[in-house]
mmCIF file of C-alpha atoms in Angstrom:
data_model
loop_
_atom_site.group_PDB
_atom_site.id
_atom_site.type_symbol
_atom_site.label_atom_id
_atom_site.label_comp_id
_atom_site.label_asym_id
_atom_site.label_seq_id
_atom_site.Cartn_x
_atom_site.Cartn_y
_atom_site.Cartn_z
ATOM 1 C CA UNK A 282 -0.371 0.016 -0.594
ATOM 2 C CA UNK A 283 1.277 3.391 -0.886
ATOM 3 C CA UNK A 284 2.300 5.307 1.883
ATOM 4 C CA UNK A 285 2.974 9.154 1.686
ATOM 5 C CA UNK A 286 5.533 10.948 3.795
ATOM 6 C CA UNK A 287 6.196 15.029 4.352
ATOM 7 C CA UNK A 288 8.663 16.359 6.114
ATOM 8 C CA UNK A 289 8.807 18.713 8.025
ATOM 9 C CA UNK A 290 5.127 18.799 8.423
ATOM 10 C CA UNK A 291 5.577 23.148 9.673
ATOM 11 C CA UNK A 292 8.507 25.743 7.965
ATOM 12 C CA UNK A 293 8.916 28.873 9.056
ATOM 13 C CA UNK A 294 10.685 31.301 7.507
ATOM 14 C CA UNK A 295 11.390 34.902 6.803
ATOM 15 C CA UNK A 296 10.504 36.699 3.818
ATOM 16 C CA UNK A 297 13.070 35.747 0.349
ATOM 17 C CA UNK A 298 14.388 32.449 1.896
ATOM 18 C CA UNK A 299 14.766 29.827 -1.056
ATOM 19 C CA UNK A 300 12.928 27.101 0.954
ATOM 20 C CA UNK A 301 12.788 23.006 0.269
ATOM 21 C CA UNK A 302 10.078 20.818 0.586
ATOM 22 C CA UNK A 303 10.080 17.243 1.107
ATOM 23 C CA UNK A 304 8.375 14.534 0.405
ATOM 24 C CA UNK A 305 8.471 10.800 0.220
ATOM 25 C CA UNK A 306 6.716 7.419 -1.278
ATOM 26 C CA UNK A 307 7.003 4.036 -0.329
ATOM 27 C CA UNK A 308 5.687 2.844 -3.756
ATOM 28 C CA UNK A 309 8.195 4.199 -6.681
ATOM 29 C CA UNK A 310 6.260 2.320 -9.027
ATOM 30 C CA UNK A 311 4.338 5.696 -9.795
ATOM 31 C CA UNK A 312 2.637 7.433 -12.318
ATOM 32 C CA UNK A 313 3.369 10.418 -11.656
ATOM 33 C CA UNK A 314 3.278 13.014 -8.431
ATOM 34 C CA UNK A 315 2.175 16.302 -8.119
ATOM 35 C CA UNK A 316 2.110 19.767 -5.584
ATOM 36 C CA UNK A 317 -0.595 21.183 -4.823
ATOM 37 C CA UNK A 318 -1.484 24.213 -2.897
ATOM 38 C CA UNK A 319 -3.554 24.528 0.457
ATOM 39 C CA UNK A 320 -4.609 28.176 1.677
ATOM 40 C CA UNK A 321 -6.892 27.572 4.941
ATOM 41 C CA UNK A 322 -9.901 25.464 4.184
ATOM 42 C CA UNK A 323 -10.160 26.391 1.082
ATOM 43 C CA UNK A 324 -9.402 23.108 -2.196
ATOM 44 C CA UNK A 325 -6.331 22.208 -3.576
ATOM 45 C CA UNK A 326 -3.925 23.888 -6.138
ATOM 46 C CA UNK A 327 -2.598 22.120 -8.223
ATOM 47 C CA UNK A 328 0.974 23.136 -8.519
ATOM 48 C CA UNK A 329 3.150 20.822 -10.553
ATOM 49 C CA UNK A 330 2.682 17.727 -12.022
ATOM 50 C CA UNK A 331 6.380 15.092 -12.803
ATOM 51 C CA UNK A 332 5.165 12.037 -15.175
ATOM 52 C CA UNK A 333 7.391 8.545 -13.794
ATOM 53 C CA UNK A 334 10.082 9.383 -16.910
ATOM 54 C CA UNK A 335 10.440 12.631 -16.061
ATOM 55 C CA UNK A 336 13.240 14.264 -13.735
ATOM 56 C CA UNK A 337 11.479 17.371 -13.578
ATOM 57 C CA UNK A 338 9.279 20.518 -14.116
ATOM 58 C CA UNK A 339 9.306 23.880 -13.220
ATOM 59 C CA UNK A 340 6.976 26.986 -12.607
ATOM 60 C CA UNK A 341 8.138 31.025 -12.018
ATOM 61 C CA UNK A 342 10.121 30.492 -9.020
ATOM 62 C CA UNK A 343 8.992 26.500 -7.825
ATOM 63 C CA UNK A 344 10.919 23.883 -9.403
ATOM 64 C CA UNK A 345 10.117 20.056 -8.539
ATOM 65 C CA UNK A 346 12.362 17.103 -9.177
ATOM 66 C CA UNK A 347 11.964 13.770 -8.322
ATOM 67 C CA UNK A 348 14.186 10.581 -7.721
ATOM 68 C CA UNK A 349 11.581 7.246 -8.752
ATOM 69 C CA UNK A 350 14.162 5.362 -7.303
ATOM 70 C CA UNK A 351 14.975 6.303 -4.021
ATOM 71 C CA UNK A 352 11.415 7.600 -3.369
ATOM 72 C CA UNK A 353 11.806 10.913 -3.636
ATOM 73 C CA UNK A 354 10.407 14.552 -4.601
ATOM 74 C CA UNK A 355 11.199 17.169 -3.758
ATOM 75 C CA UNK A 356 10.050 21.546 -3.948
ATOM 76 C CA UNK A 357 12.366 24.373 -4.124
ATOM 77 C CA UNK A 358 10.711 27.349 -3.737
ATOM 78 C CA UNK A 359 12.979 30.724 -5.081
ATOM 79 C CA UNK A 360 12.720 33.816 -3.055
ATOM 80 C CA UNK A 361 10.345 33.028 -0.512
ATOM 81 C CA UNK A 362 7.102 35.619 -0.607
ATOM 82 C CA UNK A 363 4.361 35.859 2.460
ATOM 83 C CA UNK A 364 1.734 35.034 -0.951
ATOM 84 C CA UNK A 365 3.157 31.825 -0.118
ATOM 85 C CA UNK A 366 2.350 30.588 3.179
ATOM 86 C CA UNK A 367 0.063 27.703 2.666
ATOM 87 C CA UNK A 368 0.388 24.180 3.252
ATOM 88 C CA UNK A 369 2.393 21.815 0.914
ATOM 89 C CA UNK A 370 0.829 18.867 -0.639
ATOM 90 C CA UNK A 371 2.427 16.511 -2.614
ATOM 91 C CA UNK A 372 0.976 13.125 -3.762
ATOM 92 C CA UNK A 373 1.684 10.400 -5.663
ATOM 93 C CA UNK A 374 -0.491 8.244 -8.332
ATOM 94 C CA UNK A 375 0.627 4.519 -8.404
ATOM 95 C CA UNK A 376 -0.774 1.167 -9.118
ATOM 96 C CA UNK A 377 -4.844 1.044 -8.924
ATOM 97 C CA UNK A 378 -5.525 3.429 -6.820
ATOM 98 C CA UNK A 379 -6.026 7.337 -7.297
ATOM 99 C CA UNK A 380 -4.007 9.735 -5.437
ATOM 100 C CA UNK A 381 -2.905 9.394 -2.540
ATOM 101 C CA UNK A 382 -1.744 12.457 -0.124
ATOM 102 C CA UNK A 383 0.131 13.181 2.073
ATOM 103 C CA UNK A 384 -0.215 14.902 4.528
ATOM 104 C CA UNK A 385 1.694 17.956 3.561
ATOM 105 C CA UNK A 386 3.868 20.627 5.293
ATOM 106 C CA UNK A 387 2.167 24.503 6.584
ATOM 107 C CA UNK A 388 4.288 27.046 4.868
ATOM 108 C CA UNK A 389 4.765 30.547 7.044
ATOM 109 C CA UNK A 390 6.305 32.967 5.920
ATOM 110 C CA UNK A 391 7.365 35.617 7.678
ATOM 111 C CA UNK A 392 7.862 39.429 5.868
ATOM 112 C CA UNK B 191 -13.921 28.518 -17.592
ATOM 113 C CA UNK B 192 -13.909 24.444 -17.839
ATOM 114 C CA UNK B 193 -14.321 23.839 -14.068
ATOM 115 C CA UNK B 194 -14.864 21.865 -11.055
ATOM 116 C CA UNK B 195 -17.483 23.137 -8.588
ATOM 117 C CA UNK B 196 -19.289 22.059 -5.574
ATOM 118 C CA UNK B 197 -21.811 22.806 -3.285
ATOM 119 C CA UNK B 198 -22.578 24.284 -0.573
ATOM 120 C CA UNK B 199 -19.348 25.378 -0.015
ATOM 121 C CA UNK B 200 -19.956 26.080 4.095
ATOM 122 C CA UNK B 201 -22.446 23.195 5.112
ATOM 123 C CA UNK B 202 -23.867 23.673 8.574
ATOM 124 C CA UNK B 203 -25.864 20.682 9.551
ATOM 125 C CA UNK B 204 -27.223 18.624 13.137
ATOM 126 C CA UNK B 205 -26.204 14.959 14.595
ATOM 127 C CA UNK B 206 -28.048 12.241 13.199
ATOM 128 C CA UNK B 207 -29.679 14.897 9.946
ATOM 129 C CA UNK B 208 -29.153 14.153 6.312
ATOM 130 C CA UNK B 209 -26.431 15.844 4.091
ATOM 131 C CA UNK B 210 -25.981 15.854 0.315
ATOM 132 C CA UNK B 211 -22.855 17.578 -1.353
ATOM 133 C CA UNK B 212 -22.533 17.923 -5.099
ATOM 134 C CA UNK B 213 -20.488 18.487 -7.404
ATOM 135 C CA UNK B 214 -20.449 18.936 -10.786
ATOM 136 C CA UNK B 215 -18.289 19.569 -14.264
ATOM 137 C CA UNK B 216 -17.896 20.813 -17.071
ATOM 138 C CA UNK B 217 -14.281 19.038 -18.542
ATOM 139 C CA UNK B 218 -16.278 15.790 -19.716
ATOM 140 C CA UNK B 219 -13.994 13.952 -17.943
ATOM 141 C CA UNK B 220 -15.422 10.267 -17.005
ATOM 142 C CA UNK B 221 -13.835 9.302 -13.463
ATOM 143 C CA UNK B 222 -14.882 11.749 -10.305
ATOM 144 C CA UNK B 223 -13.707 11.051 -6.609
ATOM 145 C CA UNK B 224 -14.822 12.271 -2.630
ATOM 146 C CA UNK B 225 -12.293 13.081 -1.025
ATOM 147 C CA UNK B 226 -12.026 13.528 3.175
ATOM 148 C CA UNK B 227 -9.639 15.888 4.233
ATOM 149 C CA UNK B 228 -10.267 16.039 8.427
ATOM 150 C CA UNK B 229 -7.683 18.926 10.049
ATOM 151 C CA UNK B 230 -4.195 18.332 9.737
ATOM 152 C CA UNK B 231 -4.995 15.836 7.564
ATOM 153 C CA UNK B 232 -4.290 14.491 4.142
ATOM 154 C CA UNK B 233 -7.232 14.093 2.113
ATOM 155 C CA UNK B 234 -8.525 10.383 2.144
ATOM 156 C CA UNK B 235 -9.923 9.248 -0.813
ATOM 157 C CA UNK B 236 -14.293 7.936 0.037
ATOM 158 C CA UNK B 237 -14.708 7.037 -3.649
ATOM 159 C CA UNK B 238 -14.599 7.090 -7.439
ATOM 160 C CA UNK B 239 -16.573 6.455 -10.303
ATOM 161 C CA UNK B 240 -15.503 5.360 -13.621
ATOM 162 C CA UNK B 241 -18.235 6.077 -16.430
ATOM 163 C CA UNK B 242 -20.671 4.791 -14.412
ATOM 164 C CA UNK B 243 -19.096 1.816 -12.026
ATOM 165 C CA UNK B 244 -18.445 2.601 -8.557
ATOM 166 C CA UNK B 245 -15.994 1.368 -6.444
ATOM 167 C CA UNK B 246 -15.557 2.273 -2.500
ATOM 168 C CA UNK B 247 -12.770 2.405 -0.910
ATOM 169 C CA UNK B 248 -12.242 -1.241 1.625
ATOM 170 C CA UNK B 249 -12.430 1.311 4.644
ATOM 171 C CA UNK B 250 -15.123 4.005 4.013
ATOM 172 C CA UNK B 251 -17.975 3.620 6.378
ATOM 173 C CA UNK B 252 -21.299 2.554 5.096
ATOM 174 C CA UNK B 253 -22.812 6.264 6.495
ATOM 175 C CA UNK B 254 -21.000 7.725 3.048
ATOM 176 C CA UNK B 255 -23.123 6.935 0.118
ATOM 177 C CA UNK B 256 -22.564 8.493 -3.686
ATOM 178 C CA UNK B 257 -24.795 9.006 -7.196
ATOM 179 C CA UNK B 258 -23.671 9.828 -10.081
ATOM 180 C CA UNK B 259 -27.198 10.503 -12.686
ATOM 181 C CA UNK B 260 -24.999 12.005 -15.569
ATOM 182 C CA UNK B 261 -20.997 12.330 -16.533
ATOM 183 C CA UNK B 262 -20.846 15.701 -14.958
ATOM 184 C CA UNK B 263 -22.763 15.712 -12.124
ATOM 185 C CA UNK B 264 -21.503 13.201 -8.919
ATOM 186 C CA UNK B 265 -23.588 13.776 -5.327
ATOM 187 C CA UNK B 266 -22.297 12.737 -1.794
ATOM 188 C CA UNK B 267 -24.354 11.998 0.910
ATOM 189 C CA UNK B 268 -23.476 11.632 4.210
ATOM 190 C CA UNK B 269 -26.895 9.244 6.205
ATOM 191 C CA UNK B 270 -26.176 10.556 9.808
ATOM 192 C CA UNK B 271 -23.787 12.854 9.903
ATOM 193 C CA UNK B 272 -21.141 12.462 13.333
ATOM 194 C CA UNK B 273 -18.760 14.733 15.776
ATOM 195 C CA UNK B 274 -16.600 12.664 13.316
ATOM 196 C CA UNK B 275 -17.607 13.626 9.611
ATOM 197 C CA UNK B 276 -16.787 17.569 9.940
ATOM 198 C CA UNK B 277 -14.544 18.251 7.535
ATOM 199 C CA UNK B 278 -13.632 19.270 4.079
ATOM 200 C CA UNK B 279 -14.537 17.418 1.373
ATOM 201 C CA UNK B 280 -13.237 17.657 -1.825
ATOM 202 C CA UNK B 281 -14.498 16.671 -4.975
ATOM 203 C CA UNK B 282 -11.916 15.807 -8.248
ATOM 204 C CA UNK B 283 -12.291 14.288 -12.132
ATOM 205 C CA UNK B 284 -10.024 13.295 -14.394
ATOM 206 C CA UNK B 285 -10.171 11.781 -18.284
ATOM 207 C CA UNK B 286 -8.754 8.505 -17.964
ATOM 208 C CA UNK B 287 -8.541 6.370 -21.121
ATOM 209 C CA UNK B 288 -11.457 3.840 -21.979
ATOM 210 C CA UNK B 289 -10.049 0.541 -21.596
ATOM 211 C CA UNK B 290 -8.721 0.804 -18.187
ATOM 212 C CA UNK B 291 -7.059 3.012 -15.420
ATOM 213 C CA UNK B 292 -3.829 4.083 -15.597
ATOM 214 C CA UNK B 293 -3.789 6.505 -13.021
ATOM 215 C CA UNK B 294 -1.708 9.335 -15.047
ATOM 216 C CA UNK B 295 -3.563 11.411 -15.645
ATOM 217 C CA UNK B 296 -4.497 15.015 -13.860
ATOM 218 C CA UNK B 297 -6.477 15.303 -11.629
ATOM 219 C CA UNK B 298 -8.306 19.275 -11.304
ATOM 220 C CA UNK B 299 -9.805 19.565 -7.653
ATOM 221 C CA UNK B 300 -12.962 21.611 -6.791
ATOM 222 C CA UNK B 301 -12.892 24.542 -3.910
ATOM 223 C CA UNK B 302 -14.395 22.121 -1.422
ATOM 224 C CA UNK B 303 -17.300 21.887 0.454
ATOM 225 C CA UNK B 304 -16.561 22.445 4.408
ATOM 226 C CA UNK B 305 -18.842 20.521 6.824
ATOM 227 C CA UNK B 306 -19.693 21.319 10.374
ATOM 228 C CA UNK B 307 -21.448 19.136 12.670
ATOM 229 C CA UNK B 308 -23.136 19.819 15.501
#
């Protein structure tokens, strides 16, 4: 059974810092991995999707990498801003199971 | 814009009073999903419809039911809500190729329906 773990659970950084969020998964036979953003009390916004054959994806200040063999992904946020404050969720699709999510990393960027 | 719309955004109900949450989509996706997300927890899949075929997760309580009258709409019925059912309920859709599950396609989520049980 696929399990997804995100570390750290919470992170607080000053504005302007670069930061890395981590995601690990137990079954490396994945179809794809997605990073989502969730604002308090809101739904999910897809940030980046990495197919199993890809190593990384970039969107603006965000870069997601995938190392399928080791069961790891990272989300790199450059030059963080207060507006980046949110919970970031990692989710993988594998086998016959739709997306399995981690619990997320709650990010606070302090002005 | 094509999208996934959930109603209501906020629902307050009394203990034991049935609730129905709705999800509609204009993406013409053939798969629709319902996830439950409790506070500070990972979203948990309750069930999904692959076309008209209903797929229930093994640990989804019988208190939760779903209906999909057509491609565009899917409903989540909670027959007798308990305090432990208070959560955000997320609907999502995807397009899967005919002939089987690939899991390779992106899920599009709605904004969610937050349920409060008094």
